[in-house]
mmCIF file of C-alpha atoms in Angstrom:
data_model
loop_
_atom_site.group_PDB
_atom_site.id
_atom_site.type_symbol
_atom_site.label_atom_id
_atom_site.label_comp_id
_atom_site.label_asym_id
_atom_site.label_seq_id
_atom_site.Cartn_x
_atom_site.Cartn_y
_atom_site.Cartn_z
ATOM 1 C CA MET A 595 139.096 120.438 118.997
ATOM 2 C CA PRO A 596 137.606 116.950 119.479
ATOM 3 C CA SER A 597 139.859 113.972 119.934
ATOM 4 C CA LYS A 598 140.319 111.485 117.124
ATOM 5 C CA GLU A 599 138.198 108.927 119.015
ATOM 6 C CA GLU A 600 135.223 111.222 119.482
ATOM 7 C CA ILE A 601 132.450 111.355 116.892
ATOM 8 C CA VAL A 602 130.753 114.746 116.856
ATOM 9 C CA GLY A 603 127.478 115.936 115.398
ATOM 10 C CA LEU A 604 126.788 118.744 112.944
ATOM 11 C CA ILE A 605 123.307 120.168 112.345
ATOM 12 C CA PRO A 606 123.003 122.651 109.446
ATOM 13 C CA ALA A 607 120.131 124.989 110.328
ATOM 14 C CA ALA A 608 120.849 128.171 108.368
ATOM 15 C CA GLY A 609 118.496 127.611 105.436
ATOM 16 C CA GLU A 610 115.893 130.226 104.586
ATOM 17 C CA GLY A 611 112.889 127.915 104.413
ATOM 18 C CA THR A 612 111.128 129.638 101.518
ATOM 19 C CA ARG A 613 108.780 126.687 101.014
ATOM 20 C CA LEU A 614 107.249 127.387 104.438
ATOM 21 C CA TYR A 615 106.444 131.052 103.870
ATOM 22 C CA PRO A 616 104.933 133.018 105.529
ATOM 23 C CA PHE A 617 105.597 130.945 108.682
ATOM 24 C CA SER A 618 109.367 130.845 108.162
ATOM 25 C CA ARG A 619 109.573 134.633 107.724
ATOM 26 C CA ALA A 620 108.933 134.914 111.459
ATOM 27 C CA VAL A 621 110.050 131.534 112.814
ATOM 28 C CA PRO A 622 112.869 129.264 111.563
ATOM 29 C CA LYS A 623 111.525 126.092 109.955
ATOM 30 C CA GLU A 624 113.667 124.108 112.386
ATOM 31 C CA MET A 625 111.499 125.510 115.183
ATOM 32 C CA TYR A 626 108.257 124.084 113.804
ATOM 33 C CA PRO A 627 106.649 122.150 116.696
ATOM 34 C CA ILE A 628 105.993 118.452 116.266
ATOM 35 C CA LEU A 629 103.805 117.373 119.197
ATOM 36 C CA GLY A 630 105.376 119.879 121.555
ATOM 37 C CA LYS A 631 108.986 119.592 120.414
ATOM 38 C CA ALA A 632 110.744 121.741 117.833
ATOM 39 C CA VAL A 633 112.009 119.779 114.835
ATOM 40 C CA ILE A 634 115.589 120.627 115.762
ATOM 41 C CA GLU A 635 115.079 119.081 119.204
ATOM 42 C CA HIS A 636 114.163 115.823 117.489
ATOM 43 C CA ALA A 637 117.415 116.151 115.494
ATOM 44 C CA VAL A 638 119.443 116.649 118.672
ATOM 45 C CA GLU A 639 117.782 113.571 120.164
ATOM 46 C CA ASN A 640 118.738 111.503 117.109
ATOM 47 C CA LEU A 641 122.399 112.370 117.607
ATOM 48 C CA ARG A 642 122.266 111.912 121.373
ATOM 49 C CA GLU A 643 120.767 108.432 120.935
ATOM 50 C CA ALA A 644 123.831 107.573 118.840
ATOM 51 C CA GLY A 645 126.075 108.429 121.777
ATOM 52 C CA ILE A 646 127.118 111.805 120.366
ATOM 53 C CA GLU A 647 127.690 114.308 123.151
ATOM 54 C CA LYS A 648 129.194 117.253 121.273
ATOM 55 C CA ILE A 649 127.140 118.963 118.573
ATOM 56 C CA PHE A 650 127.776 121.963 116.334
ATOM 57 C CA ILE A 651 124.745 123.791 114.941
ATOM 58 C CA ILE A 652 125.154 125.967 111.845
ATOM 59 C CA VAL A 653 122.945 129.044 112.126
ATOM 60 C CA GLY A 654 122.486 132.197 110.073
ATOM 61 C CA HIS A 655 120.309 135.269 109.678
ATOM 62 C CA GLN A 656 117.129 135.235 111.818
ATOM 63 C CA LYS A 657 118.037 131.972 113.537
ATOM 64 C CA GLY A 658 118.438 133.385 117.050
ATOM 65 C CA SER A 659 115.410 131.505 118.354
ATOM 66 C CA ILE A 660 117.228 128.217 117.717
ATOM 67 C CA MET A 661 120.012 129.353 120.031
ATOM 68 C CA ASP A 662 117.455 130.460 122.622
ATOM 69 C CA TYR A 663 115.690 127.094 122.444
ATOM 70 C CA ILE A 664 118.679 124.734 122.435
ATOM 71 C CA GLY A 665 121.045 126.922 124.461
ATOM 72 C CA ASP A 666 124.273 125.178 125.428
ATOM 73 C CA GLY A 667 122.549 121.811 125.059
ATOM 74 C CA SER A 668 122.750 120.842 128.731
ATOM 75 C CA PHE A 669 118.948 120.660 129.030
ATOM 76 C CA PHE A 670 119.019 117.971 126.322
ATOM 77 C CA GLY A 671 122.011 116.072 127.678
ATOM 78 C CA VAL A 672 124.551 117.277 125.104
ATOM 79 C CA LYS A 673 127.100 120.058 124.622
ATOM 80 C CA VAL A 674 126.202 122.476 121.817
ATOM 81 C CA SER A 675 128.318 125.120 120.075
ATOM 82 C CA TYR A 676 127.189 127.408 117.252
ATOM 83 C CA LEU A 677 128.831 128.302 113.956
ATOM 84 C CA TYR A 678 127.551 131.127 111.758
ATOM 85 C CA GLN A 679 127.049 130.935 107.998
ATOM 86 C CA MET A 680 127.281 134.543 106.840
ATOM 87 C CA LYS A 681 125.695 133.896 103.430
ATOM 88 C CA ARG A 682 123.403 131.075 102.370
ATOM 89 C CA LYS A 683 125.486 129.432 99.673
ATOM 90 C CA GLY A 684 124.320 125.827 99.735
ATOM 91 C CA LEU A 685 124.557 122.811 102.030
ATOM 92 C CA GLY A 686 128.152 122.103 101.092
ATOM 93 C CA HIS A 687 129.122 125.637 102.058
ATOM 94 C CA ALA A 688 127.242 125.275 105.357
ATOM 95 C CA VAL A 689 129.094 122.072 106.255
ATOM 96 C CA LEU A 690 132.395 123.722 105.306
ATOM 97 C CA GLN A 691 131.908 126.237 108.130
ATOM 98 C CA ALA A 692 132.892 123.460 110.547
ATOM 99 C CA LYS A 693 136.242 122.685 108.919
ATOM 100 C CA GLU A 694 138.352 124.460 111.535
ATOM 101 C CA TRP A 695 136.445 122.815 114.376
ATOM 102 C CA ILE A 696 136.164 119.181 113.355
ATOM 103 C CA ASP A 697 139.107 116.846 112.760
ATOM 104 C CA THR A 698 137.390 113.528 113.428
ATOM 105 C CA THR A 699 134.538 111.395 112.127
ATOM 106 C CA PHE A 700 131.320 113.404 112.259
ATOM 107 C CA THR A 701 127.610 112.901 111.670
ATOM 108 C CA VAL A 702 125.588 115.476 109.736
ATOM 109 C CA LEU A 703 121.833 115.647 110.295
ATOM 110 C CA LEU A 704 119.831 118.381 108.582
ATOM 111 C CA GLY A 705 117.930 120.523 111.054
ATOM 112 C CA ASP A 706 114.674 120.224 109.116
ATOM 113 C CA SER A 707 114.798 116.444 108.719
ATOM 114 C CA PHE A 708 112.513 114.246 110.790
ATOM 115 C CA ILE A 709 113.781 110.675 111.116
ATOM 116 C CA GLU A 710 112.267 107.906 113.225
ATOM 117 C CA PRO A 711 113.147 105.744 115.041
ATOM 118 C CA LYS A 712 115.890 107.692 116.736
ATOM 119 C CA ASN A 713 118.415 104.856 116.556
ATOM 120 C CA GLU A 714 119.012 105.376 112.818
ATOM 121 C CA ALA A 715 122.084 107.548 113.454
ATOM 122 C CA LYS A 716 123.530 104.829 115.672
ATOM 123 C CA ASN A 717 123.000 102.237 112.933
ATOM 124 C CA LEU A 718 124.566 104.528 110.328
ATOM 125 C CA ILE A 719 127.658 105.077 112.466
ATOM 126 C CA LYS A 720 127.971 101.335 113.133
ATOM 127 C CA ILE A 721 128.097 100.545 109.409
ATOM 128 C CA HIS A 722 130.484 103.455 108.777
ATOM 129 C CA GLU A 723 132.882 102.142 111.420
ATOM 130 C CA LYS A 724 132.668 98.650 109.919
ATOM 131 C CA GLU A 725 133.250 99.678 106.282
ATOM 132 C CA ARG A 726 135.519 102.720 106.871
ATOM 133 C CA PRO A 727 134.470 104.746 103.794
ATOM 134 C CA LEU A 728 134.880 108.479 103.303
ATOM 135 C CA ALA A 729 131.121 108.881 103.651
ATOM 136 C CA THR A 730 128.069 106.862 104.639
ATOM 137 C CA ILE A 731 124.687 108.225 103.573
ATOM 138 C CA LEU A 732 121.215 107.374 104.847
ATOM 139 C CA LEU A 733 118.783 106.616 102.016
ATOM 140 C CA PHE A 734 115.061 105.966 101.726
ATOM 141 C CA LYS A 735 112.852 104.462 99.047
ATOM 142 C CA VAL A 736 110.838 106.860 96.875
ATOM 143 C CA LYS A 737 108.330 106.351 94.081
ATOM 144 C CA ASP A 738 109.022 109.694 92.376
ATOM 145 C CA PRO A 739 112.774 110.313 91.961
ATOM 146 C CA THR A 740 112.411 113.724 90.295
ATOM 147 C CA THR A 741 112.365 115.780 93.508
ATOM 148 C CA TYR A 742 115.295 114.186 95.365
ATOM 149 C CA GLY A 743 118.975 113.437 95.148
ATOM 150 C CA ILE A 744 119.070 109.815 93.939
ATOM 151 C CA ALA A 745 121.816 107.258 94.587
ATOM 152 C CA LYS A 746 122.916 104.354 92.406
ATOM 153 C CA ILE A 747 123.935 101.420 94.592
ATOM 154 C CA LYS A 748 125.767 98.180 93.864
ATOM 155 C CA ASP A 749 126.312 95.056 95.967
ATOM 156 C CA MET A 750 123.253 95.760 98.117
ATOM 157 C CA LYS A 751 123.243 93.392 101.086
ATOM 158 C CA ASP A 752 121.661 93.612 104.528
ATOM 159 C CA HIS A 753 120.084 97.004 103.650
ATOM 160 C CA TYR A 754 123.336 98.704 102.601
ATOM 161 C CA GLY A 755 125.737 98.833 99.680
ATOM 162 C CA THR A 756 128.305 100.910 97.782
ATOM 163 C CA ILE A 757 127.173 104.139 96.119
ATOM 164 C CA THR A 758 128.600 104.460 92.618
ATOM 165 C CA ASP A 759 126.759 107.559 91.415
ATOM 166 C CA LEU A 760 124.527 110.400 92.594
ATOM 167 C CA ILE A 761 122.186 112.648 90.650
ATOM 168 C CA GLU A 762 120.133 115.633 91.824
ATOM 169 C CA LYS A 763 116.441 115.734 90.835
ATOM 170 C CA PRO A 764 116.734 113.641 87.666
ATOM 171 C CA THR A 765 114.108 113.377 84.965
ATOM 172 C CA LEU A 766 112.282 110.042 84.845
ATOM 173 C CA LYS A 767 114.351 109.131 81.803
ATOM 174 C CA GLN A 768 117.612 109.918 83.621
ATOM 175 C CA ALA A 769 116.498 108.054 86.737
ATOM 176 C CA ILE A 770 115.863 104.703 85.050
ATOM 177 C CA SER A 771 119.487 103.590 85.331
ATOM 178 C CA TYR A 772 119.479 104.402 89.063
ATOM 179 C CA LYS A 773 116.849 101.809 89.946
ATOM 180 C CA VAL A 774 117.975 99.024 92.276
ATOM 181 C CA ASN A 775 115.754 95.948 92.298
ATOM 182 C CA GLY A 776 112.920 98.108 91.003
ATOM 183 C CA ASP A 777 113.301 100.865 93.623
ATOM 184 C CA TYR A 778 114.728 104.384 93.732
ATOM 185 C CA TYR A 779 116.824 105.398 96.747
ATOM 186 C CA ALA A 780 116.959 109.057 97.778
ATOM 187 C CA ILE A 781 119.236 110.948 100.160
ATOM 188 C CA CYS A 782 117.365 111.800 103.347
ATOM 189 C CA GLY A 783 119.494 114.284 105.255
ATOM 190 C CA MET A 784 121.767 112.156 107.456
ATOM 191 C CA TYR A 785 125.427 111.445 106.700
ATOM 192 C CA VAL A 786 128.577 110.206 108.432
ATOM 193 C CA PHE A 787 131.819 111.704 107.107
ATOM 194 C CA GLU A 788 135.534 111.520 107.618
ATOM 195 C CA PRO A 789 137.105 115.005 107.870
ATOM 196 C CA GLU A 790 138.724 114.564 104.449
ATOM 197 C CA ILE A 791 135.328 115.478 102.958
ATOM 198 C CA PHE A 792 136.159 119.127 103.668
ATOM 199 C CA GLY A 793 138.884 119.029 101.022
ATOM 200 C CA TYR A 794 136.401 117.824 98.420
ATOM 201 C CA ILE A 795 133.891 120.504 99.384
ATOM 202 C CA GLU A 796 136.555 123.194 99.011
ATOM 203 C CA LYS A 797 137.321 121.991 95.481
ATOM 204 C CA THR A 798 133.659 121.815 94.440
ATOM 205 C CA LYS A 799 132.570 124.540 92.044
ATOM 206 C CA PRO A 800 129.366 126.505 92.751
ATOM 207 C CA ASP A 801 126.303 125.569 90.721
ATOM 208 C CA LYS A 802 124.270 127.925 88.523
ATOM 209 C CA LYS A 803 122.723 129.487 91.637
ATOM 210 C CA GLY A 804 126.154 130.170 93.099
ATOM 211 C CA GLU A 805 125.707 127.451 95.727
ATOM 212 C CA ILE A 806 128.126 124.708 96.728
ATOM 213 C CA GLN A 807 126.209 121.446 96.864
ATOM 214 C CA LEU A 808 127.223 118.660 99.232
ATOM 215 C CA THR A 809 126.030 116.069 96.723
ATOM 216 C CA ASP A 810 128.471 117.451 94.132
ATOM 217 C CA ALA A 811 131.345 117.197 96.602
ATOM 218 C CA ILE A 812 130.477 113.574 97.397
ATOM 219 C CA MET A 813 130.235 112.774 93.696
ATOM 220 C CA ASN A 814 133.677 114.304 93.131
ATOM 221 C CA ALA A 815 135.009 112.050 95.884
ATOM 222 C CA ILE A 816 133.474 108.973 94.230
ATOM 223 C CA LYS A 817 135.053 109.928 90.892
ATOM 224 C CA ASN A 818 138.377 110.200 92.700
ATOM 225 C CA GLY A 819 138.079 106.610 93.899
ATOM 226 C CA GLU A 820 136.779 107.256 97.402
ATOM 227 C CA LYS A 821 134.493 104.677 98.981
ATOM 228 C CA VAL A 822 130.968 105.911 99.760
ATOM 229 C CA MET A 823 128.324 103.693 101.350
ATOM 230 C CA GLY A 824 124.540 103.948 101.289
ATOM 231 C CA VAL A 825 122.338 102.608 104.090
ATOM 232 C CA VAL A 826 118.602 102.145 103.594
ATOM 233 C CA LEU A 827 116.388 103.670 106.277
ATOM 234 C CA ARG A 828 114.220 101.098 108.033
ATOM 235 C CA GLY A 829 111.978 103.661 109.679
ATOM 236 C CA ALA A 830 110.378 106.913 108.517
ATOM 237 C CA TYR A 831 111.803 110.113 107.001
ATOM 238 C CA MET A 832 109.962 113.352 106.354
ATOM 239 C CA ASP A 833 111.219 116.737 105.145
ATOM 240 C CA ILE A 834 109.816 119.491 107.372
ATOM 241 C CA GLY A 835 110.783 122.014 104.694
ATOM 242 C CA LYS A 836 107.575 121.207 102.813
ATOM 243 C CA TRP A 837 104.045 122.040 103.950
ATOM 244 C CA GLN A 838 102.656 118.868 102.412
ATOM 245 C CA THR A 839 104.785 116.729 104.747
ATOM 246 C CA VAL A 840 104.491 118.724 107.976
ATOM 247 C CA LEU A 841 101.068 117.349 108.907
ATOM 248 C CA ASN A 842 102.131 113.860 107.871
ATOM 249 C CA VAL A 843 104.813 113.957 110.562
ATOM 250 C CA GLU A 844 102.282 114.762 113.276
ATOM 251 C CA LYS A 845 99.960 112.033 111.999
ATOM 252 C CA TYR A 846 102.865 109.589 112.126
ATOM 253 C CA MET A 847 103.767 110.522 115.700
ATOM 254 C CA LEU A 848 100.159 110.156 116.831
ATOM 255 C CA LYS A 849 99.913 106.800 115.079
ATOM 256 C CA MET A 850 103.060 105.634 116.875
ATOM 257 C CA ASN A 851 101.588 106.784 120.226
ATOM 258 C CA ARG A 852 104.498 109.176 120.852
ATOM 259 C CA LEU A 853 102.310 112.014 122.201
ATOM 260 C CA GLY A 854 101.960 110.449 125.642
ATOM 261 C CA ASN A 855 105.733 110.029 125.963
ATOM 262 C CA ILE A 856 106.368 113.664 125.041
ATOM 263 C CA ILE A 857 103.742 114.912 127.516
ATOM 264 C CA ARG A 858 105.322 112.867 130.316
ATOM 265 C CA GLU A 859 108.766 114.257 129.448
ATOM 266 C CA ARG A 860 107.493 117.833 129.645
ATOM 267 C CA GLU A 861 105.616 117.187 132.906
ATOM 268 C CA LYS A 862 108.849 115.981 134.520
ATOM 269 C CA VAL A 863 110.523 119.253 133.551
ATOM 270 C CA MET A 864 107.689 121.283 135.090
ATOM 271 C CA LYS A 865 107.993 119.553 138.486
#
C-alpha cells in the first residue's frame, strides 16, 4: 500500500457509455481518440503532470482494450494497477473498489473527462494541501445547471471557496439559490480526497437506480461537518461521454495548436 506521504491517482473507467452508442458497444468511451491519443491517455497525463506516479484504473466488462493500451503505465512514465468493478453501480461504488488499496490522499479523475491545461490537477492538490479538507472538487462555470451536479460555494476568494451544498441536475427553480455572483458552478470530474471518504461512501444509500453516487457521499460528509472545498477551473473541461462535446474537444485542441506537439511525441516513439 502507498505510504502516507504519497498521493496516488484513481481513474474510474468502468462506465458503460450508453450516450456514445453504437461506438461504445465495440470500443470503451475512454478509448475515443483525441488527435491521436485516447481520452484516458490524456487523463493519465493530467495526473502525471501533478507529480503522481502511481495510478489505479477501475475497469469493468469490455474494458480490456484500456489495459492493452495503458499496460503497466511505464510507456507513459507512471505505474498503473487495475481494479475490477464487477457490477456498474454508480461512481461512488466504483471509487469504493479502491478502499483496500489506498490509505493516503488520492486524486480521482474520471476516465472520460477532458481537462486542459494539464496542470489543473497540480493546482487542485496544492489548494487541498493548503486547506486540508476531506475533499477538494474541481468546478467549472455553466449556463445551464440542469444537466450537472451543482455546488453552492461561500467565501469565494482567489478562484476557490467552501462548498456548503451539492445538488444533482436541479430544476432551474431549484438552482437559483446555488448561484454565486450570478454564475452556476458544476462538478467536472476531478477530485482530491482523504481516505476517510471511503467511510462516507460505504454509508451512502443507493439511489432509485440502485447506484451509489459519489455526490451523495460528499453531501453526507458536509452534513456531518466535514470541510469540502471547491476550486474553479481556469482552463477547459469537456465530457467525452456526450457526442455533442466530442468534436468540440478536437476543435479546441486544434485551436490551441496541440496537434503538432502530439505528432512530434508519436514520431519520437517510432524512431
